[in-house]
Tab-separated table of C-alpha atoms and ligand atoms in Angstrom:
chain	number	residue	atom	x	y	z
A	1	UNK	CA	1.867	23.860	4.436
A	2	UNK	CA	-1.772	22.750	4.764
A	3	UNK	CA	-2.287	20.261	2.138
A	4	UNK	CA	-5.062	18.537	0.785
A	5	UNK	CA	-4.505	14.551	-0.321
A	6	UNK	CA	-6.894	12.735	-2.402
A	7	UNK	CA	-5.921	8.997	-3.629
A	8	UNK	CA	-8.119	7.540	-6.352
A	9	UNK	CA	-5.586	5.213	-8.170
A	10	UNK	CA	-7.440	1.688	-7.224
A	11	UNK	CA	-10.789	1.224	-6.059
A	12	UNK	CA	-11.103	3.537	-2.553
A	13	UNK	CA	-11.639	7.051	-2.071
A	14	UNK	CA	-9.532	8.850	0.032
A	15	UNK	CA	-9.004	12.361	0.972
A	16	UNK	CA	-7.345	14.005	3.837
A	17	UNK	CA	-5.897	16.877	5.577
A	18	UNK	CA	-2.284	17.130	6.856
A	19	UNK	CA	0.268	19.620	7.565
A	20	UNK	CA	3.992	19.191	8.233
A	21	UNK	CA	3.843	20.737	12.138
A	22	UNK	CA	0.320	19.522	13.062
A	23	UNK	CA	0.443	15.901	11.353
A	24	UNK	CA	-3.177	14.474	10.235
A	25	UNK	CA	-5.950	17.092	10.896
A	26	UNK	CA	-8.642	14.518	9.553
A	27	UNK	CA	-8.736	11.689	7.045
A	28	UNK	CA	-11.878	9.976	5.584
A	29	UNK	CA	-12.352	6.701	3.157
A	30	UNK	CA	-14.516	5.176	0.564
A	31	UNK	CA	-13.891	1.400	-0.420
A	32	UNK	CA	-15.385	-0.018	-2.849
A	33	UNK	CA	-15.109	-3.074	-2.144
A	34	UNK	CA	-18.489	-4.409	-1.380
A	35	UNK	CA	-19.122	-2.807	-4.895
A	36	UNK	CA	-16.607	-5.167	-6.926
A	37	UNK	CA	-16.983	-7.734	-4.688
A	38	UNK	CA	-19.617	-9.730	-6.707
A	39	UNK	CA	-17.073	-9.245	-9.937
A	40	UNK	CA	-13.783	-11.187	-8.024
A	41	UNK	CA	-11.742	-8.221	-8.620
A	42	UNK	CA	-12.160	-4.055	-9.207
A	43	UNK	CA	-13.881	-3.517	-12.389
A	44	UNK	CA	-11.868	-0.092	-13.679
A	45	UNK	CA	-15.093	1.684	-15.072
A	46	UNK	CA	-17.308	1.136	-11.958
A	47	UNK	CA	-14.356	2.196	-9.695
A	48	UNK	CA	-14.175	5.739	-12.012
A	49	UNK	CA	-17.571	6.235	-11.827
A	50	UNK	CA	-17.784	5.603	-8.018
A	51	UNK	CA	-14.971	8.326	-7.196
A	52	UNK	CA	-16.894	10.553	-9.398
A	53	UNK	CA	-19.666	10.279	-6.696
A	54	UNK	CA	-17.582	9.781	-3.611
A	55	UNK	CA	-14.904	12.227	-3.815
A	56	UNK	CA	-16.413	16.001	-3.179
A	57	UNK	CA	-18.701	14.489	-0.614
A	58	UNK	CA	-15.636	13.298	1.190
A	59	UNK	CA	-13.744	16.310	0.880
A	60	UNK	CA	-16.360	18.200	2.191
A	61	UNK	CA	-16.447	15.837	5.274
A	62	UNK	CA	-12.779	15.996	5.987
A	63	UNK	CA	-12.544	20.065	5.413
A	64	UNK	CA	-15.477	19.793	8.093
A	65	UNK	CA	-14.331	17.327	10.875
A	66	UNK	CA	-10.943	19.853	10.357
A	67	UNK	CA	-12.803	22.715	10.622
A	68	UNK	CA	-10.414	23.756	7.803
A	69	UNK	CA	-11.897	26.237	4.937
A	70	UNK	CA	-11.753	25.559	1.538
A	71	UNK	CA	-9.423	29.158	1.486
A	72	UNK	CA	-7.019	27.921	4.489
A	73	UNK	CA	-5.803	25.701	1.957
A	74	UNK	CA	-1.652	25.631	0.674
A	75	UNK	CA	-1.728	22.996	-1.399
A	76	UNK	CA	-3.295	19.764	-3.203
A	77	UNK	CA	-1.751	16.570	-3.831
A	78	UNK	CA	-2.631	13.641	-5.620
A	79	UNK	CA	-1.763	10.537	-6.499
A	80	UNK	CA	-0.974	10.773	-10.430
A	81	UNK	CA	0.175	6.913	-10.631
A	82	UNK	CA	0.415	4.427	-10.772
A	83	UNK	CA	-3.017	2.768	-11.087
A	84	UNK	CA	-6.523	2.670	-13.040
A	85	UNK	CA	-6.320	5.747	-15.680
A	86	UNK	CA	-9.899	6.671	-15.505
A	87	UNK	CA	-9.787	6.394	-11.960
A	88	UNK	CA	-6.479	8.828	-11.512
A	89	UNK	CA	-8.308	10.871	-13.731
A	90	UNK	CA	-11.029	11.666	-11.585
A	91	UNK	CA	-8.715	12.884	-8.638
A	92	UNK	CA	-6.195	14.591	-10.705
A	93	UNK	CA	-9.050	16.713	-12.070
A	94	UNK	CA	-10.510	17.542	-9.184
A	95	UNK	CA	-7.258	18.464	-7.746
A	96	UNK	CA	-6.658	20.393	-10.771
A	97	UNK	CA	-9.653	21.983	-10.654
A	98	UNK	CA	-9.360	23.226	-6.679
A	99	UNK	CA	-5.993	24.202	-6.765
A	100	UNK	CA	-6.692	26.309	-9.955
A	101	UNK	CA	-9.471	27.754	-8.418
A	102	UNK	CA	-7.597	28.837	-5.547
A	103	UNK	CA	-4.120	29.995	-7.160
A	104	UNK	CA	-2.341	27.050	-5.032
A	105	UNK	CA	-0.128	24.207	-6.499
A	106	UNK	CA	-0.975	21.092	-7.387
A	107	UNK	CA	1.235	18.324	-7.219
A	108	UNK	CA	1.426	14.949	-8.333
A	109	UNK	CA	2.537	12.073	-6.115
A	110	UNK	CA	3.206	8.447	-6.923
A	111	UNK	CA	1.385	5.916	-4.875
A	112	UNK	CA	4.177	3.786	-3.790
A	113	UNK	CA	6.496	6.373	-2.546
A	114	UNK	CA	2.881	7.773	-0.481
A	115	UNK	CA	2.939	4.026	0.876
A	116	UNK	CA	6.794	4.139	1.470
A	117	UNK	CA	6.624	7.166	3.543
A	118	UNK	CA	3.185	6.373	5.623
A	119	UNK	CA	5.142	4.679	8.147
A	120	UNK	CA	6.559	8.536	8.919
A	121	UNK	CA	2.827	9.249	10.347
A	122	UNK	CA	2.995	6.859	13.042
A	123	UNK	CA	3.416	7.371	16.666
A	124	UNK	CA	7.165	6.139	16.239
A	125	UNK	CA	8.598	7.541	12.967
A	126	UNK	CA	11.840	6.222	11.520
A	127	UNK	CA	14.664	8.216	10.554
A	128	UNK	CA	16.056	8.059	7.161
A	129	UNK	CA	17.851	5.682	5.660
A	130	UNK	CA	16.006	2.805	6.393
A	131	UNK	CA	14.802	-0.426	4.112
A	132	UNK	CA	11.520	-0.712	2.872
A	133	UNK	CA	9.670	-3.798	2.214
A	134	UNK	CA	6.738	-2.619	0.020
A	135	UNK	CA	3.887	-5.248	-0.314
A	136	UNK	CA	0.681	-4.287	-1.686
A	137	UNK	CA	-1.640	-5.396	-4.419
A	138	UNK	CA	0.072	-4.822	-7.577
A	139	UNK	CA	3.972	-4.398	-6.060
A	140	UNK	CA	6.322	-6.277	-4.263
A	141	UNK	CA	9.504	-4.513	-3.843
A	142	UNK	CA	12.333	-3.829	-1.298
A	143	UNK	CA	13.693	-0.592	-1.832
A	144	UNK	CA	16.383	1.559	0.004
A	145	UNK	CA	14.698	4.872	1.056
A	146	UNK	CA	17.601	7.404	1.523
A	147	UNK	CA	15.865	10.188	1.861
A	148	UNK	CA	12.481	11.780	0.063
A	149	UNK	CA	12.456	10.571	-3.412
A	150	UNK	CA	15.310	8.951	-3.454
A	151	UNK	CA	14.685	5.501	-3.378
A	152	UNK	CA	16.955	2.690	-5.089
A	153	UNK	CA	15.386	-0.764	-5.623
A	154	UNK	CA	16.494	-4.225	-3.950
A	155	UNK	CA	14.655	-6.695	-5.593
A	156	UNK	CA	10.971	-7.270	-6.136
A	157	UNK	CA	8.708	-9.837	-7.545
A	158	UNK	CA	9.209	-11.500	-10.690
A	159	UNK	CA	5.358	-12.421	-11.502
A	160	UNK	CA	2.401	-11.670	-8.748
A	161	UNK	CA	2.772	-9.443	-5.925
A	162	UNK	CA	1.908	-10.961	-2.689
A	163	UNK	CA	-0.856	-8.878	-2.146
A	164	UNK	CA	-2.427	-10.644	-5.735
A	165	UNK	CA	-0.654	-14.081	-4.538
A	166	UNK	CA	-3.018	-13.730	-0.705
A	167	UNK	CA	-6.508	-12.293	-3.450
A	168	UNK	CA	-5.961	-15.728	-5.811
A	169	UNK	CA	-5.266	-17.902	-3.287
A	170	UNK	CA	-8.151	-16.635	-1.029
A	171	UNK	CA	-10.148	-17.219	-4.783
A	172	UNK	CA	-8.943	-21.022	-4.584
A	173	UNK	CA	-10.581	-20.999	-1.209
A	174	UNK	CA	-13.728	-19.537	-2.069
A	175	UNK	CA	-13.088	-16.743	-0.036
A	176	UNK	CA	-14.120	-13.516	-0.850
A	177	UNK	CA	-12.365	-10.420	-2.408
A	178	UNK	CA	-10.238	-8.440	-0.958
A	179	UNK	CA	-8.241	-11.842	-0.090
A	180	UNK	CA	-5.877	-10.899	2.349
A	181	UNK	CA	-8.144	-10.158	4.967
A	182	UNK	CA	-10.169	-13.226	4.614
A	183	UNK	CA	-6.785	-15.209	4.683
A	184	UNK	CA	-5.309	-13.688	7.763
A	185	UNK	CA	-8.305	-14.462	9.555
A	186	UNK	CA	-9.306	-17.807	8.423
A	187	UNK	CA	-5.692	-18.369	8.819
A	188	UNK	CA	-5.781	-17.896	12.589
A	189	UNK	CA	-8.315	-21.080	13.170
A	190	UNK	CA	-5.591	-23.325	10.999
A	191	UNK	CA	-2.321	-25.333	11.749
A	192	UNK	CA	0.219	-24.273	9.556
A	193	UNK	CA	2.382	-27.153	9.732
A	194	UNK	CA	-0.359	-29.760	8.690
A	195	UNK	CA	0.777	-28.646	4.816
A	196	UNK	CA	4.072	-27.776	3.578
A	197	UNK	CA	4.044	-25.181	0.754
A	198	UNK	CA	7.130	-24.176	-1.756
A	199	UNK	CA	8.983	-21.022	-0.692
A	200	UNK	CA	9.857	-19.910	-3.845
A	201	UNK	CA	12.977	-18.375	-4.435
A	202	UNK	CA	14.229	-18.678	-0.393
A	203	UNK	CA	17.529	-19.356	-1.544
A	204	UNK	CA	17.865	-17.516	-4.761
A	205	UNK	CA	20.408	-15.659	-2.906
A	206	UNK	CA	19.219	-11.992	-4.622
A	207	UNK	CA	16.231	-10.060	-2.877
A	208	UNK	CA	14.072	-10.841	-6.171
A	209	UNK	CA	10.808	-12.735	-5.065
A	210	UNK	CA	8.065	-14.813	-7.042
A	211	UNK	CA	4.644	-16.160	-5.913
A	212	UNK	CA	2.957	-17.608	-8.757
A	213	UNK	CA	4.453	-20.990	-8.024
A	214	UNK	CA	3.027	-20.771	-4.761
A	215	UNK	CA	-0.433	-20.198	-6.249
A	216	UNK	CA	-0.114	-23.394	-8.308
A	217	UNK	CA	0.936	-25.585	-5.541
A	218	UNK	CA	-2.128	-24.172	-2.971
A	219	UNK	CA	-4.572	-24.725	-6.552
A	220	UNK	CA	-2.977	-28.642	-6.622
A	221	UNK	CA	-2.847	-28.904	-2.741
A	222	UNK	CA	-7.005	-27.691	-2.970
A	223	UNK	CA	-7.703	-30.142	-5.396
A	224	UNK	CA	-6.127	-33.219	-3.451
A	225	UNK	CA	-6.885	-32.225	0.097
A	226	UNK	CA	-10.372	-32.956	1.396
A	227	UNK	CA	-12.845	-30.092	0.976
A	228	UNK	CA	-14.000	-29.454	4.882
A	229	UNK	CA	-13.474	-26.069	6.856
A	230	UNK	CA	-10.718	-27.040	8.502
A	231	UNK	CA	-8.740	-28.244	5.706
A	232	UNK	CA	-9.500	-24.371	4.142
A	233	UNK	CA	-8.549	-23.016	7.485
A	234	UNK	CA	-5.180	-25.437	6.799
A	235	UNK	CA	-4.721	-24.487	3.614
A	236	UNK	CA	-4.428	-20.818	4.695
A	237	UNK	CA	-2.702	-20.900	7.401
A	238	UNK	CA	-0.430	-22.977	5.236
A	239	UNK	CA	-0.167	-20.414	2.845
A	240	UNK	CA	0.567	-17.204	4.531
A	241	UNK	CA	3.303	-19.181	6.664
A	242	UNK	CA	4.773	-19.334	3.246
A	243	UNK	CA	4.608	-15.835	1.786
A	244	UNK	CA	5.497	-14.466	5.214
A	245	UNK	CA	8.881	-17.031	5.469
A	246	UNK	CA	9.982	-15.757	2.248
A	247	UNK	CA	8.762	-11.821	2.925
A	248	UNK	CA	10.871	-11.862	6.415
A	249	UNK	CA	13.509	-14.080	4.811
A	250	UNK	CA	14.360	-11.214	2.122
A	251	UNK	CA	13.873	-8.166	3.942
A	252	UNK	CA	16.513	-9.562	6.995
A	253	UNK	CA	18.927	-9.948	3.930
A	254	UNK	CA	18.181	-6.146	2.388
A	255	UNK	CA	19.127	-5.385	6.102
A	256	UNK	CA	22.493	-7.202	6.002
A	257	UNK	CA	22.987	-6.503	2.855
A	258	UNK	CA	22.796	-2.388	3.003
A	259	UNK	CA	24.257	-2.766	6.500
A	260	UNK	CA	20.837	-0.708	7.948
A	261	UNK	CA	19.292	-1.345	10.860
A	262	UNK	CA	15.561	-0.173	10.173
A	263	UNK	CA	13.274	-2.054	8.537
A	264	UNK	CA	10.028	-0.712	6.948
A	265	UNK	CA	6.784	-2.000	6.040
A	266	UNK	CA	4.251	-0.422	3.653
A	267	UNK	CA	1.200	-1.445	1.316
A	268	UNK	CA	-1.966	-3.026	2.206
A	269	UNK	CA	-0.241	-6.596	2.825
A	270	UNK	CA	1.819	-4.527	5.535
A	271	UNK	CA	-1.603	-4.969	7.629
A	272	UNK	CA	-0.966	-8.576	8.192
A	273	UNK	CA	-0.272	-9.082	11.769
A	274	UNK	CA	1.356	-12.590	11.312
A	275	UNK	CA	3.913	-10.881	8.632
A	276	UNK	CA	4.410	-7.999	11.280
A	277	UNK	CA	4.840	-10.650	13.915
A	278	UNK	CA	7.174	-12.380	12.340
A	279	UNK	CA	9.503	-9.717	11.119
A	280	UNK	CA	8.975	-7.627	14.728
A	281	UNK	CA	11.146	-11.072	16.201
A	282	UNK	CA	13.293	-11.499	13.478
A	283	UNK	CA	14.631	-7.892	13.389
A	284	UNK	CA	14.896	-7.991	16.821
A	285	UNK	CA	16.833	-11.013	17.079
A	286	UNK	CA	19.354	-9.228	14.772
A	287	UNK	CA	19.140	-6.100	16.366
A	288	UNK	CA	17.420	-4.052	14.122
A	289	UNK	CA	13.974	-1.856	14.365
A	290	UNK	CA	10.972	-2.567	12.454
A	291	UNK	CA	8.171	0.485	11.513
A	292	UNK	CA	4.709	0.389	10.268
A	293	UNK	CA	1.760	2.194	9.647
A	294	UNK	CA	-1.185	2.281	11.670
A	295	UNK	CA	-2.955	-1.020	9.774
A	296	UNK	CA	-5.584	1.922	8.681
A	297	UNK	CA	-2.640	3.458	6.812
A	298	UNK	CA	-1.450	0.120	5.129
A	299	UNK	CA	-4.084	-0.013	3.238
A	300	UNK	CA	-4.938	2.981	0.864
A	301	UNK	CA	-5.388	6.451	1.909
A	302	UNK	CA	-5.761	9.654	1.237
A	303	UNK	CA	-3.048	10.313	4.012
A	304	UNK	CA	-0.012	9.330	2.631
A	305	UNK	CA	-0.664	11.498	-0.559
A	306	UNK	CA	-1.096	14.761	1.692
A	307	UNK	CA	1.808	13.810	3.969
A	308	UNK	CA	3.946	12.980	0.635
A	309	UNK	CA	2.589	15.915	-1.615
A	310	UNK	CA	3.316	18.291	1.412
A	311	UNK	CA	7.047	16.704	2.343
A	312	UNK	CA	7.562	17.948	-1.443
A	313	UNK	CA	6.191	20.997	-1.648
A	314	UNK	CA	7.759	22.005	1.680
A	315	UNK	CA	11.075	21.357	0.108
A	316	UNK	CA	10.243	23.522	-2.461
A	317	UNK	CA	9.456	21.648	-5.317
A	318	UNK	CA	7.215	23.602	-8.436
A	319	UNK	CA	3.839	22.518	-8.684
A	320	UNK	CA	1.793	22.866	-11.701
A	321	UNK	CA	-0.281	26.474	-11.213
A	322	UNK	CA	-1.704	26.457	-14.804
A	323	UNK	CA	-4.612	24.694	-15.274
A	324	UNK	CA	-4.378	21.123	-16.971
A	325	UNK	CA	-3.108	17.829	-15.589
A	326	UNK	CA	-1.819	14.301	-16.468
A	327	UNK	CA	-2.057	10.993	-14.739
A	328	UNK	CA	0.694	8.310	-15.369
A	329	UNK	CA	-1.156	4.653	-15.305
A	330	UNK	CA	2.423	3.308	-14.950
A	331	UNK	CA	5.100	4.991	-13.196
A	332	UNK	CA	8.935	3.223	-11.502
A	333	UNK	CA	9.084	4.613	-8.806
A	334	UNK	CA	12.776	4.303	-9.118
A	335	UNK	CA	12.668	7.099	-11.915
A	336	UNK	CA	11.599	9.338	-9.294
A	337	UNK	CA	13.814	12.441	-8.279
A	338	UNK	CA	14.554	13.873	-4.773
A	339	UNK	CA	13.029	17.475	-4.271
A	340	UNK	CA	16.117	20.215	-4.592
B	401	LIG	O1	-1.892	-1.110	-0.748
B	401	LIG	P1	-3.218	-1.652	-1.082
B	401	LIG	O2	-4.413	-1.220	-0.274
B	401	LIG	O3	-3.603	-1.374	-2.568
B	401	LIG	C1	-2.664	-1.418	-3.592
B	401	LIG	O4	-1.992	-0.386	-3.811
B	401	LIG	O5	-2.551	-2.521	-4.179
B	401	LIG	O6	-3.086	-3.244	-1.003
B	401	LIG	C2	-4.159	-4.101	-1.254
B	401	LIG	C3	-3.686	-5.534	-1.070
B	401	LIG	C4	-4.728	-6.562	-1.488
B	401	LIG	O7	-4.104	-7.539	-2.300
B	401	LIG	C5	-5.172	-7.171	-0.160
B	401	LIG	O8	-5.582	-8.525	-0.268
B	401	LIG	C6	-3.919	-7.023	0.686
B	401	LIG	O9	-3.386	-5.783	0.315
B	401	LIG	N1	-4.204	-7.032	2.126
B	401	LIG	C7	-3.747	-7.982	2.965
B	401	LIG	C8	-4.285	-7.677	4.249
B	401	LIG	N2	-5.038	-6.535	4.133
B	401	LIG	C9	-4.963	-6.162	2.823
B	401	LIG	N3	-2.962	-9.057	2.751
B	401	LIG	C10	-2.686	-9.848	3.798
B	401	LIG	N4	-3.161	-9.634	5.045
B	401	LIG	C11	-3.961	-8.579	5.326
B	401	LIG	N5	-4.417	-8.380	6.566
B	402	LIG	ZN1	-1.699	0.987	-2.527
């Protein structure tokens, strides 16, 4: 099933082309993020308006590098939640409006379980069950995948998500937005251990976590410490020992606790290669296997929402063929329901 994914939920534009026996034919990306940057965060009505321009342009490109016509098409998915309404809104109607055009489904797909299942397009795909630990902007969750949409949740964060925990903090530093980037790689120039940060709720002995605390002691740690590059580069480094402690910490006990033995990463904080470092030895030293994405895939992509959208309509689930569409701004992806 050749299927066309477009993901407009946040602020990048991303479209791509993937079918079931030939993988990813060709994937292309928009981000915006130079755009917002001057704001400290996405502002939703720029991001809408910016898909508006960006997305037919990029589906042209990726039908192109394909070679793929408009007509091979057998099917369109898009992400449909959760995220920015006016900014679902511009790829669910475009979706909408191709599929109608063409007489193919349509189908909706929720952006975490496209994240979730990313780490299927990699050169090393794990097999079902396995534990995921999602971490991306607005979610931090560990969830047990069993299968395609069924997914039961673990624990997740009680206040920020670490993605928003690395964008504030990186804020405190006076480092640009997207954070977790600019963290990761100021990061590498510091010495962790020259601070000692909280890690909130190591020992709460659930798989809940919460990073606002964390926030509060880097914003009294910034005020006290001396303001030089090194300290910043400290302060970091500092900081993302921290989140990733507590990250690894968690997902070894979803592990033990489910009695699985593959471990998961997903979501744009997933691109961190001291959190990938750090759980790659832990899970080995308890003898389990750790997947991830491509770090292009962590991040959003138009990708996941063709290889999800396709997973489901290859298992034969309906897809809307009247014309018409609805995006849901917020959407548990525990509610969700494995294809028949
Ligand atoms: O999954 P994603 O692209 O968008 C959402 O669905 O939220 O995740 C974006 C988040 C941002 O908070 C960003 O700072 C974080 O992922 N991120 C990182 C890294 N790359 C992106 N965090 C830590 N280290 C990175 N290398
Ligand atoms: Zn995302």
């Amino acid at each position: 099933m050749l299927t066309l994914g477009i993901e407009t939920s946040c602020d990048e534009t991303g479209v791509a082309l993937y079918a079931p026996d030939r993988g990813v034919l060709a994937h292309a990306l928009h981000s915006q993020v130079a755009m917002h940057e001057e704001y400290g965060g996405v502002v939703p009505e720029l991001a809408s308006r910016d898909h508006v321009r960006r997305l037919l342009p990029l589906v042209r490109r990726v039908l192109a590098d394909a070679r793929v016509e408009v007509s091979d098409l057998q099917g369109i998915a898009y992400t449909q939640g959760p995220g920015l309404a006016g900014a679902l809104l511009v790829g669910a109607s475009v979706a909408a409006a191709l599929a109608y055009g063409r007489g193919i489904p349509a189908i909706g797909v929720h952006h975490l379980e496209g994240h979730l299942l990313s780490p299927l397009l990699s050169a090393r795909p794990p097999e079902f069950p396995f534990v995921a630990l999602l971490v991306s902007g607005g979610h931090t969750q560990l969830m047990r995948v069993e299968r395609v949409g069924r997914y039961a949740l673990l624990g997740e964060t009680l206040d920020d998500a670490a993605g928003e925990a690395f964008d504030k903090t990186a804020q405190l530093l006076g480092l640009g937005y997207p954070g977790g980037p600019a963290i990761s790689r100021l990061a590498e120039t510091g010495d962790a251990r020259r601070f000692r940060l909280p890690r909130p709720m190591l020992a709460s002995g659930d798989l809940d976590f919460s990073f606002s605390g964390l926030k509060t002691a880097v914003r009294e740690l910034v005020a006290q410490a001396p303001d030089d590059a090194q300290t910043r580069a400290d302060v970091a480094a500092a900081f993302q020992a921290a989140v990733v402690d507590v990250l690894a910490a968690k997902s070894l006990a979803a592990l033990a606790d489910t009695g699985l033995d593959r471990l998961v990463i997903a979501g744009g904080v997933g691109a961190n290669r001291h959190l990938r470092g750090v759980l790659e030895a832990r899970a080995t030293a308890a003898g389990a296997w750790l997947y991830y994405p491509e770090p292009e895939l962590c991040t959003d992509n138009g990708a996941m929402i063709a290889l999800a959208g396709a997973l489901r309509l290859a298992a034969g689930e309906a897809a809307a063929l009247a014309p018409g569409f609805t995006v849901r701004p917020r959407w548990d992806l525990a509610s969700l329901e494995a294809p028949a």
